[in-house]
Coordinates of C-alpha atoms in Angstrom, one line a residue:
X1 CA 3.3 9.4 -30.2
X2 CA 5.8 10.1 -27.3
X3 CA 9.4 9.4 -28.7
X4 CA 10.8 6.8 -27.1
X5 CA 12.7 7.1 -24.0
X6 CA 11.2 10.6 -23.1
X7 CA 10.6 11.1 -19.0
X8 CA 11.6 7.4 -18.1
X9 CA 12.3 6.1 -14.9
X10 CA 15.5 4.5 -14.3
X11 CA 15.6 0.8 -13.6
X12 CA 18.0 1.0 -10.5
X13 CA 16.2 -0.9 -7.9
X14 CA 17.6 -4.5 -7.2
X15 CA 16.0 -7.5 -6.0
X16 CA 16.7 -7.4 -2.2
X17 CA 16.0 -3.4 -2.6
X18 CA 11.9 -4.9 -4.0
X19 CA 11.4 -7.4 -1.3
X20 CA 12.6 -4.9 1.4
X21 CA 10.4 -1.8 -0.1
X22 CA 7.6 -3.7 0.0
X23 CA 8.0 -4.9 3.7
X24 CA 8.8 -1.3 4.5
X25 CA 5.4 -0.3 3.0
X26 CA 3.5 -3.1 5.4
X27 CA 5.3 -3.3 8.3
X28 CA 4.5 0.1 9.9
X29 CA 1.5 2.0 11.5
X30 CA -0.6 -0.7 11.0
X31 CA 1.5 -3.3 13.0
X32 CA 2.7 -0.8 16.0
X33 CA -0.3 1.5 16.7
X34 CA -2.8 -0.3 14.5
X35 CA -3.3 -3.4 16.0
X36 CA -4.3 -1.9 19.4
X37 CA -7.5 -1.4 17.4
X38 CA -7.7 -4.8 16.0
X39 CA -7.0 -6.8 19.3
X40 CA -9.4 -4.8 21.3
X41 CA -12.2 -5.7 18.2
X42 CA -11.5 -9.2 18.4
X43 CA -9.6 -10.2 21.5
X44 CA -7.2 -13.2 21.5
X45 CA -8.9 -14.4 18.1
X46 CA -7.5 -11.2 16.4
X47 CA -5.0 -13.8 15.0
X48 CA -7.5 -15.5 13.0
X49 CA -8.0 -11.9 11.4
X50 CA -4.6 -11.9 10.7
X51 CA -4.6 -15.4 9.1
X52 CA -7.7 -14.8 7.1
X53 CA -6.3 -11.5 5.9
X54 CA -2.7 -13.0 4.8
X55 CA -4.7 -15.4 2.5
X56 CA -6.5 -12.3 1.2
X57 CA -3.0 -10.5 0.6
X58 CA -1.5 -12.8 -1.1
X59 CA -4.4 -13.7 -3.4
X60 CA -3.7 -10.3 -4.2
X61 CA 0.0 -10.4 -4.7
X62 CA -0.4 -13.6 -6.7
X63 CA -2.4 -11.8 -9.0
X64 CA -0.7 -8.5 -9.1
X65 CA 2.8 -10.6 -9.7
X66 CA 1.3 -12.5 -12.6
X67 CA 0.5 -9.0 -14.3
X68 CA 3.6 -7.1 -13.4
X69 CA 5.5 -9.6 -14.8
X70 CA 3.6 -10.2 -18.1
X71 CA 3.5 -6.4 -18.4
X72 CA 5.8 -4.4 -16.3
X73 CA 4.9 -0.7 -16.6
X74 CA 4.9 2.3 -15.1
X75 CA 1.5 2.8 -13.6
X76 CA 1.2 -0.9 -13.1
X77 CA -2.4 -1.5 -11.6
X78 CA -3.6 1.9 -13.0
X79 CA -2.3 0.6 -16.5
X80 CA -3.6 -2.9 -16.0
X81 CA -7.2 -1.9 -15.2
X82 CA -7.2 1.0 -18.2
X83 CA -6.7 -1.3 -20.4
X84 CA -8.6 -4.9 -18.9
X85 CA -11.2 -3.2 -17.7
X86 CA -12.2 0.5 -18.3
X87 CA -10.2 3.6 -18.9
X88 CA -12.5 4.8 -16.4
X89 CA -11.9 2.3 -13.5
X90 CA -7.7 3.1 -14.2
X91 CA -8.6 6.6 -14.1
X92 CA -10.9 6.1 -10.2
X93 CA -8.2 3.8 -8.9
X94 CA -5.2 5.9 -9.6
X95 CA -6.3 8.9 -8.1
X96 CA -7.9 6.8 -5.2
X97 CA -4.6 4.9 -4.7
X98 CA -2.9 7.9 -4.4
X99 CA -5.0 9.3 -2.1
X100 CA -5.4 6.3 0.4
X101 CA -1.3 6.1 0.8
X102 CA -0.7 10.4 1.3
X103 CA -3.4 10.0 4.3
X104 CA -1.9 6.5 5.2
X105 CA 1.5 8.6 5.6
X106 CA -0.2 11.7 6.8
X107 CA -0.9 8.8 9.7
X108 CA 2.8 7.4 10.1
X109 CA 3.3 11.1 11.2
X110 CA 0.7 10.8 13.8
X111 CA 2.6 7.5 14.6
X112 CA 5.9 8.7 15.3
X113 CA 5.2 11.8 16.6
X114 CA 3.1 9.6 19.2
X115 CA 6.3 7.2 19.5
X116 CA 8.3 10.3 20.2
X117 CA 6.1 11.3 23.4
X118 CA 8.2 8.6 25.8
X119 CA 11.2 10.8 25.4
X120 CA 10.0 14.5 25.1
X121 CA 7.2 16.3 25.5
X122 CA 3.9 16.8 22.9
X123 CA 5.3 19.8 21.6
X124 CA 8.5 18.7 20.7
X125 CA 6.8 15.3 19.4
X126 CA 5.3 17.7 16.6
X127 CA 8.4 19.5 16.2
X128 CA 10.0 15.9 15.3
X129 CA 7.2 15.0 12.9
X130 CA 8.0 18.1 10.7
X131 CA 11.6 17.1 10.5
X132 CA 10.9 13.0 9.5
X133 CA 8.6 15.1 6.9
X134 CA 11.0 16.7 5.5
X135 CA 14.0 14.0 5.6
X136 CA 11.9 11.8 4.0
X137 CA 11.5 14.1 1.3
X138 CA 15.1 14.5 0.4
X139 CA 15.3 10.9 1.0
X140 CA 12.9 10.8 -1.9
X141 CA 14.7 13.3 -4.3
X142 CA 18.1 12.0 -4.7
X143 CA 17.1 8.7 -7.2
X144 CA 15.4 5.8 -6.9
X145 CA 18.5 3.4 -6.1
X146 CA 19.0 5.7 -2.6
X147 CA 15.8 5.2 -1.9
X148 CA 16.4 1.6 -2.4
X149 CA 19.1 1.4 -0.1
X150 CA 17.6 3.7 2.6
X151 CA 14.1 1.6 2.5
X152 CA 16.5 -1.8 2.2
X153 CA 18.1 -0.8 6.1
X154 CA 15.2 0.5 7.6
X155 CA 13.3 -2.6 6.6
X156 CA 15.6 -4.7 7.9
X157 CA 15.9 -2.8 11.4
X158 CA 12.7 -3.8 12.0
X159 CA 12.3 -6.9 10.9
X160 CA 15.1 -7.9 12.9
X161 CA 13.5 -6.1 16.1
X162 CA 10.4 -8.4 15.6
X163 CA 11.8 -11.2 15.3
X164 CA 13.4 -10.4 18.6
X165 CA 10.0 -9.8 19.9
X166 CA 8.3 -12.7 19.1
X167 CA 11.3 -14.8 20.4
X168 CA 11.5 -12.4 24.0
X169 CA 7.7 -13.3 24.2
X170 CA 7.4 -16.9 23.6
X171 CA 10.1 -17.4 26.1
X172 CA 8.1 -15.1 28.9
X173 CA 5.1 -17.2 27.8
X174 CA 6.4 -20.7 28.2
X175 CA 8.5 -19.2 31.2
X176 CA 12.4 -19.9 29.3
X177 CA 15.1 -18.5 31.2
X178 CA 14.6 -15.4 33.4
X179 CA 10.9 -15.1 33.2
X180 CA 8.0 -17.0 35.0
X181 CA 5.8 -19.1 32.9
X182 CA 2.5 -16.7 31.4
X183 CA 1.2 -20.0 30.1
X184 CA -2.2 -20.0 28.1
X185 CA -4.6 -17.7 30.6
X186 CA -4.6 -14.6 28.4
X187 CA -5.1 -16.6 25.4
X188 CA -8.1 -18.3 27.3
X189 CA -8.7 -16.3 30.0
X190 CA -10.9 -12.7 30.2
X191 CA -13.6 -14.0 28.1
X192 CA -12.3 -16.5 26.0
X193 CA -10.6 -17.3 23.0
X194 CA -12.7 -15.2 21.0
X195 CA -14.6 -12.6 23.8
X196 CA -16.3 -10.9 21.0
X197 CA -17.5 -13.8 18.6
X198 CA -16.9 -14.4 14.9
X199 CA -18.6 -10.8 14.2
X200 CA -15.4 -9.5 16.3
X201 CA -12.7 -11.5 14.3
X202 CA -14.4 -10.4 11.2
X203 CA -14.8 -6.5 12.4
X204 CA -10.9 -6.8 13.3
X205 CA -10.7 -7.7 9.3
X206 CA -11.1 -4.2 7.9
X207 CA -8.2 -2.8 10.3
X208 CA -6.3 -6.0 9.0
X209 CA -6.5 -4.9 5.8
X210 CA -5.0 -1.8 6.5
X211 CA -2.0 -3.4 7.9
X212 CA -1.4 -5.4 4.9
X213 CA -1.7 -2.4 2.4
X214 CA 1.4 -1.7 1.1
X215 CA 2.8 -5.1 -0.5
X216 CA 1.3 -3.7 -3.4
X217 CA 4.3 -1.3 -4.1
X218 CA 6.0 -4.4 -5.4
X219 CA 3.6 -3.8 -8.7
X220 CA 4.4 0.1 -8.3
X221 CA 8.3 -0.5 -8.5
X222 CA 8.3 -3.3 -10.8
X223 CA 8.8 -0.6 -13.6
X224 CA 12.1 0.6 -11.9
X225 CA 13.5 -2.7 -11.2
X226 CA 16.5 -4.5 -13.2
X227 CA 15.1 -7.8 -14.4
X228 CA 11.4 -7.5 -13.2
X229 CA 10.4 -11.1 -14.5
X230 CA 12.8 -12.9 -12.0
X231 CA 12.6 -10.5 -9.4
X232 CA 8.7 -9.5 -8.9
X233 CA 8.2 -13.5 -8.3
X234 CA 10.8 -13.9 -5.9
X235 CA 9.6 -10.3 -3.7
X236 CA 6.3 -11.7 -4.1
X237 CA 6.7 -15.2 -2.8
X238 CA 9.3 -13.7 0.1
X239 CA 7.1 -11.0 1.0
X240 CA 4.0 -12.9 1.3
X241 CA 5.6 -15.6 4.1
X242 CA 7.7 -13.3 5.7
X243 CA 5.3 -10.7 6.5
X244 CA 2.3 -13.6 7.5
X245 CA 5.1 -14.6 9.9
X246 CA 5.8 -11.2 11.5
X247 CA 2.4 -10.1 11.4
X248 CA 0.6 -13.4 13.3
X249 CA 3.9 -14.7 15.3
X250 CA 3.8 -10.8 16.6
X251 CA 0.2 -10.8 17.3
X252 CA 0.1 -14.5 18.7
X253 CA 3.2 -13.1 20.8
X254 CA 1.2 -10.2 22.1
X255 CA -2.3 -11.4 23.0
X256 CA -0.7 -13.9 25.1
X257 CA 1.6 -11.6 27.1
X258 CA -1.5 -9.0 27.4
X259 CA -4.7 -9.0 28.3
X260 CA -7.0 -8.2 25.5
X261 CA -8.3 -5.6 27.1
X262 CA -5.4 -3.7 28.5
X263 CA -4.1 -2.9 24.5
X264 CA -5.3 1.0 24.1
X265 CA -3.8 3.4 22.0
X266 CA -1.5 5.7 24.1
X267 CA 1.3 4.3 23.2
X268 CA 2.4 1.1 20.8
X269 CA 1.5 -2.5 22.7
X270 CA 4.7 -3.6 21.5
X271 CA 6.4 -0.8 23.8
X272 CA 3.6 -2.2 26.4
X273 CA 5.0 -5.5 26.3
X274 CA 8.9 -4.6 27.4
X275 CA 7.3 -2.4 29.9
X276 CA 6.0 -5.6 31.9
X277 CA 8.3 -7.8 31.2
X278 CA 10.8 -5.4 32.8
X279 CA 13.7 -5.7 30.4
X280 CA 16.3 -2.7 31.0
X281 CA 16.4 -0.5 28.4
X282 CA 13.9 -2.6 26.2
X283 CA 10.7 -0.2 26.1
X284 CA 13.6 2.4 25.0
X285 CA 15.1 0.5 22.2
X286 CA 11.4 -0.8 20.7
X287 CA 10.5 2.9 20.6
X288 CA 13.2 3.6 18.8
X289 CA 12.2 0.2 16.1
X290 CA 9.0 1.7 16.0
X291 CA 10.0 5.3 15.1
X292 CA 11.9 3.7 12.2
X293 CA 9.3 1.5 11.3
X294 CA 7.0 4.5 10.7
X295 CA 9.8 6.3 8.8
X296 CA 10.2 3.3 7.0
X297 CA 6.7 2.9 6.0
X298 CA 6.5 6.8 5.0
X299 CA 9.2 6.9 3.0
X300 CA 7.7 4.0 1.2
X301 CA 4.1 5.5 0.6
X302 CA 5.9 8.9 -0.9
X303 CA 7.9 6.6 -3.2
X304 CA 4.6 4.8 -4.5
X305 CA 2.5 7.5 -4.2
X306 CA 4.8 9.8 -5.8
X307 CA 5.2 7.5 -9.2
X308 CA 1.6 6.9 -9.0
X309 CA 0.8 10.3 -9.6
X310 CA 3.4 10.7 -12.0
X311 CA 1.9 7.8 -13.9
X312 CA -1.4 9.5 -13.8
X313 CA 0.4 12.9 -15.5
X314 CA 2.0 10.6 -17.7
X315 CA -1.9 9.3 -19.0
X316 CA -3.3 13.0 -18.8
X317 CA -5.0 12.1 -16.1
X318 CA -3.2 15.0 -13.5
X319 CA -1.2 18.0 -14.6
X320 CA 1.9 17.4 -16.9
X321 CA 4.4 19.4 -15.1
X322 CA 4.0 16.5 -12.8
X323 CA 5.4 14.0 -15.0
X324 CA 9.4 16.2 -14.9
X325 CA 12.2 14.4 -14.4
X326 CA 15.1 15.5 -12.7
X327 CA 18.1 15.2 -15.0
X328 CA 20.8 12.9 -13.0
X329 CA 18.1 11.3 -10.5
X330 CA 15.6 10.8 -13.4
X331 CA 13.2 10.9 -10.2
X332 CA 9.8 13.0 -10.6
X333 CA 10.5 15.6 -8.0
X334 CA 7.1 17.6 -8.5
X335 CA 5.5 14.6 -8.4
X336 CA 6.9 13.9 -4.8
X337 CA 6.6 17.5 -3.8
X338 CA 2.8 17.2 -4.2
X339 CA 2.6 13.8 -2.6
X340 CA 4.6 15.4 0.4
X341 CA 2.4 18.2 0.7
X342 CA -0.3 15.8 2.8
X343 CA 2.7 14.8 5.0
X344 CA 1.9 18.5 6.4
X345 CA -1.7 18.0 6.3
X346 CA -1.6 14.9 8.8
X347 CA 1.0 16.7 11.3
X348 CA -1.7 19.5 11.4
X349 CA -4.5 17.6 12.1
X350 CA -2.7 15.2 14.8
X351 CA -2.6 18.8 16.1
X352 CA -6.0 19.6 16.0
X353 CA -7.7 16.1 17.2
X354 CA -4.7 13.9 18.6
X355 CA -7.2 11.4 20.5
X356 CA -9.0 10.8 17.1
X357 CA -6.7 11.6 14.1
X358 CA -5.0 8.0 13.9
X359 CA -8.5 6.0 13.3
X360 CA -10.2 9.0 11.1
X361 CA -7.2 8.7 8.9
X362 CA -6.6 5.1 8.9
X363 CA -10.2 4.4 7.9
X364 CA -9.5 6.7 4.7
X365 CA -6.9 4.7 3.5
X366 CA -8.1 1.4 4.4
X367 CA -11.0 2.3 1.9
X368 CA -8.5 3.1 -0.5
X369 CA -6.4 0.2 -0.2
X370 CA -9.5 -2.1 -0.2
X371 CA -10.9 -0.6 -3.4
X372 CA -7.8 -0.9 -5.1
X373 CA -7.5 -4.8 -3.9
X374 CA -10.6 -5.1 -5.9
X375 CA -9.7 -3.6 -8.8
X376 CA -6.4 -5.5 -9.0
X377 CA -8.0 -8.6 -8.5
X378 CA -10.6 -7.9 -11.5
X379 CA -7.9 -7.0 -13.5
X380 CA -6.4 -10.5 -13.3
X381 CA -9.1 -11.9 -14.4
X382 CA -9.7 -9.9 -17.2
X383 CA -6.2 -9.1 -18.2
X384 CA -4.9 -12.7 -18.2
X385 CA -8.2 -13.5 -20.7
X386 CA -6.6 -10.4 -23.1
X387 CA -2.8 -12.1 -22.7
X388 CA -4.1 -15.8 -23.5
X389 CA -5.4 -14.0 -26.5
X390 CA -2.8 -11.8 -27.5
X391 CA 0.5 -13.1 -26.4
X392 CA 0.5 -15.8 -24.0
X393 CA 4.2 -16.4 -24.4
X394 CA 4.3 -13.1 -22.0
X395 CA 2.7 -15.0 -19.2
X396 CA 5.7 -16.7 -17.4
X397 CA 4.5 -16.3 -14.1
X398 CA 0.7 -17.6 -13.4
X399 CA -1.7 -17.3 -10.2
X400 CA -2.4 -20.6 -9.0
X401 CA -6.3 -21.8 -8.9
X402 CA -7.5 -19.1 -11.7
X403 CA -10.6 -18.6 -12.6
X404 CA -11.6 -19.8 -9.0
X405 CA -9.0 -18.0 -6.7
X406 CA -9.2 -15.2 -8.8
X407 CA -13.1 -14.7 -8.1
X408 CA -12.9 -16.0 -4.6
X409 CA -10.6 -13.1 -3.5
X410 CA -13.1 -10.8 -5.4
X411 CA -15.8 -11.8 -2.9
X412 CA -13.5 -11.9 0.4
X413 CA -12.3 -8.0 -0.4
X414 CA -16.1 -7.2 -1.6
X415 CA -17.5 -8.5 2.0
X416 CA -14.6 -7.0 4.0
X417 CA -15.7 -3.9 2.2
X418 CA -19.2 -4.2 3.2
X419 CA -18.3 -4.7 7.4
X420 CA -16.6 -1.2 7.2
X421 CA -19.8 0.7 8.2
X422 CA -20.5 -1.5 11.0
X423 CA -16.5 -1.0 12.3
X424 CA -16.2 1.9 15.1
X425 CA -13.9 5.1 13.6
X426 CA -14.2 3.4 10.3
X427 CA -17.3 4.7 9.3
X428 CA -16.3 8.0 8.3
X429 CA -13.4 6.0 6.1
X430 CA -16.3 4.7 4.4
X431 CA -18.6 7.3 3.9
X432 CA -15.3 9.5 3.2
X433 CA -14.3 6.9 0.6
X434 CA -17.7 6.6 -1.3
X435 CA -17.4 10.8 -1.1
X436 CA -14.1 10.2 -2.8
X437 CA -15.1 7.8 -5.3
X438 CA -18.0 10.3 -6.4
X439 CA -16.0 13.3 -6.7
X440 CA -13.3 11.4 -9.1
X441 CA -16.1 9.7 -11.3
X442 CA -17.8 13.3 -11.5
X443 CA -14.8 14.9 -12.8
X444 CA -14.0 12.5 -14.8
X445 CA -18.0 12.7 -16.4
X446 CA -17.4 16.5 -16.6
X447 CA -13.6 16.7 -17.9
X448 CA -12.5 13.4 -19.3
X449 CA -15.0 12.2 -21.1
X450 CA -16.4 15.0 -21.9
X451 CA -12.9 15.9 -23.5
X452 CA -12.9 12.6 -25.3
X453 CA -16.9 12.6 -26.8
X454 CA -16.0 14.7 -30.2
X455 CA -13.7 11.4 -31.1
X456 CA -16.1 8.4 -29.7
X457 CA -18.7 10.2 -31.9
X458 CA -16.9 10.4 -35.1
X459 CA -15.6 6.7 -34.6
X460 CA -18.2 5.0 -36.6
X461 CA -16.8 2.7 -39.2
X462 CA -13.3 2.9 -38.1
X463 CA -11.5 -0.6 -37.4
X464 CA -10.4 -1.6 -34.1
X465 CA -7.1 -0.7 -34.6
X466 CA -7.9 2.8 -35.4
X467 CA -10.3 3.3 -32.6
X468 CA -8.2 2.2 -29.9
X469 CA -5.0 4.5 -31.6
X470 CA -7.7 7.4 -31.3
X471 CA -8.9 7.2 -27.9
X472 CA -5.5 5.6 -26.5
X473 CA -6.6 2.6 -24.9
X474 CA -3.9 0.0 -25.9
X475 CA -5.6 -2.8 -24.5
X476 CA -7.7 -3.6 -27.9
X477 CA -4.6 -4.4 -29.7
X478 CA -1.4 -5.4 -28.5
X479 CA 0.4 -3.8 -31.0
X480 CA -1.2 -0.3 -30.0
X481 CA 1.0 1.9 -27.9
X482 CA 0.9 5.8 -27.9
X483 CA 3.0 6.0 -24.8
X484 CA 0.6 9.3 -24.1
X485 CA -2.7 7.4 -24.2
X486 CA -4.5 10.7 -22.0
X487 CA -6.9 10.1 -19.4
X488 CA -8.8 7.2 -21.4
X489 CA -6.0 5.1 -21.0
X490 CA -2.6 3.7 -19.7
X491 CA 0.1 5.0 -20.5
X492 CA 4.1 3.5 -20.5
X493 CA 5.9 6.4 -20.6
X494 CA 8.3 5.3 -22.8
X495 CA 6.8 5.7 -26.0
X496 CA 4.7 2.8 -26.5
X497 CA 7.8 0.5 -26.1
X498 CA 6.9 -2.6 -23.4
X499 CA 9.4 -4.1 -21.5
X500 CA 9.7 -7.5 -20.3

């Protein structure tokens, strides 16, 4: 048994520093570049794909919320489905988590180095994604609270710059003061409402998801946040409205002061929009929001993939020298050194294919995200059955409608999984992902287990107690915590001790 306090994370994050993270994480690629791809799948109706998604998200956040606050841990969703579920299913959607947000950023380089094409030319555009690489990386390294503060302005810069959107583009729609009237023609107009049917709106759905990834990393930071059982419910609730109110007011906004079919991906249709409206310096100062916005979003997915990893060489499950701490950050540094290496990857391959890195990438880690919806929506289920039984004083904050939410947003993530094949440029995310998946599950077969077997086999006759001290998974016994539980199970990283 770890002793306790060894390698843990600082609490230093506040509550306005967890609502803004988390916002940072969602509001990026997938909002500025991204939905180009969506509107042109699903026309004008794209914010129905929007709407349907936000009811997906915050199933999910519902349900993470509920667990992070019964059980706030390092790992958090990892640890949740290690112990409700399977060591093996925390062990497949770590390392997939992980790997969905390093591509995801490896694509907010392709973003801002695209963003950075109005002012100078492609090879300077590269030249700048190397440097946001490496800023956010000392952004990273300093301690968690900097981070905070750092993700907590960013955040806000573009949130703010939305807002202004949507309220610029309502007013050229219903023609308020300088502009003429646009009216209803490009919501109606061009083929309709919905110029590509339901199958379009529900297409649009997989690059939907993608947008919304990242309001997870509320979950992620919940173990470095002062007081996580008032402030994971109040992010949650905040994050949920606000970013359904960005996300569809901005898309309402921009379907009706574009045609559908004039949205490509040269350059971000928010950019578009200032262009024709024709406001001075507008098209300047939104490319600048965007830039931001994909810093912002960048610096958030090396945070959360960063203690992800860490979490996984806390449980065994990755190299240990990954789970060192620096001594006044308390921040693991090689842990966001290896995360940052893929940061490099992505400028290299925007390199090789810049027409079709953004959707090969993007199609990775929507896979990723999806799959890990999935498994934090299981683990509700499963988890808040273990905490009835074990200690249902711990759960203080409850997702509404269970058992029949719960299993609903199982079946909405497990059919937007199943469109993925039929979506263009997400096909190889798919394949890719199912590659992924195999490769984990195999290693695990040949390393993990196979580690693990000499002790399953000589557990006969042992109580349950015992066998779940053995192997490490806690979830058997709430009283069981080796703070080291290895690749069968979660681990705290702070000695067994649980918080909250």
């Amino acid at each position: 048994m770890a002793s306790p306090g060894r390698n843990t994370l600082r609490r230093g994050l506040a509550s306005r520093h967890l609502s803004m993270i988390s916002i940072g994480g969602v509001i990026g690629v997938g909002m500025f570049l991204g939905s180009a791809a969506t509107v042109r799948l699903a026309g004008p109706a794209v914010i129905l794909s929007f709407a349907l998604g936000g009811v997906i998200m915050m199933m999910v956040m519902l349900a993470l919320a509920e667990m992070s606050v019964a059980e706030p841990v390092e790992g958090s969703f990892r640890t949740y489905a290690a112990e409700s579920l399977h060591p093996y299913v925390g062990f497949v959607v770590g390392w997939t988590y992980w790997i969905a947000w390093v591509v995801i950023m490896a694509a907010e380089i392709v973003a801002a180095s695209t963003y950075m094409r109005l002012w100078v030319s492609p090879e300077l555009a590269l030249a700048f994604g190397l440097v946001f690489a490496v800023a956010m990386t000392l952004v990273n390294l300093t301690s968690v609270r900097s981070f905070g503060e750092f993700e907590f302005w960013f955040a806000m810069i573009k949130v703010v710059a939305i807002v202004a959107f949507i309220l610029i583009g309502a007013a050229a729609i219903l023609g308020l003061g300088p502009f003429s009237p646009i009216g209803i023609r490009n919501y109606v107009g061009h083929g309709g409402f919905a110029p590509k049917g339901i199958g379009g709106v529900l297409l649009a759905m997989v690059m939907v998801m993608v947008a919304y990834g990242g309001t997870e990393v509320i979950g992620v930071a919940a173990a470095e946040t002062q007081d996580p059982a008032t402030s994971v419910p109040r992010a949650v609730n905040g994050v949920a409205l606000r970013t359904l109110v960005l996300y569809i007011g901005s898309m309402t906004v921009l379907v009706g002061t574009i045609p559908w079919f004039e949205v490509g991906l040269g350059a971000s249709p928010f950019v578009r929009v200032y262009q024709l409206l024709k406001i001075p310096a507008a098209a300047d100062i939104m490319n600048f929001v965007v830039i931001t916005a994909a810093l912002s979003s960048m610096n958030s997915g090396l945070y959360t993939s960063s203690r992800m990893l860490y979490s996984l060489a806390e449980a065994g499950a990755a190299p240990r020298f990954l789970t060192r701490l620096g001594k006044r950050s308390r921040v693991p540094y090689l842990a966001v050194i290896g995360s940052t290496f893929f940061l490099y990857v992505g400028v290299i391959l925007y390199y090789l294919v810049p027409k079709t890195a953004f959707l090969y990438i993007t199609g990775i880690g929507g896979f990723g995200f999806l799959f890990s919806w999935l498994v934090i929506s299981l683990s509700q289920i499963y988890m808040r059955r273990r905490i009835l039984a074990q200690n249902p004083s711990a759960l203080k904050f409850k997702m509404p409608g269970y058992p029949y939410t719960s299993w609903m947003t199982v079946a909405l993530i497990a059919g937007v999984i199943l469109t993925l094949p039929f979506v263009p440029g997400q096909r190889v995310g798919f394949i890719s992902g199912l590659i992924w998946l195999a490769a984990v599950s195999l290693y695990w077969l040949v390393s993990c287990k196979k580690r693990f077997a000499p002790r399953l086999i000589t557990t006969k006759g042992l109580t349950r107690l015992e066998f779940a001290s053995i192997i490490g998974w806690r979830g058997l016994d709430p009283d069981v915590g080796t703070g080291d539980g290895g690749p069968l199970g979660g681990s705290r990283g702070n000695g067994g001790r649980k918080d909250g």
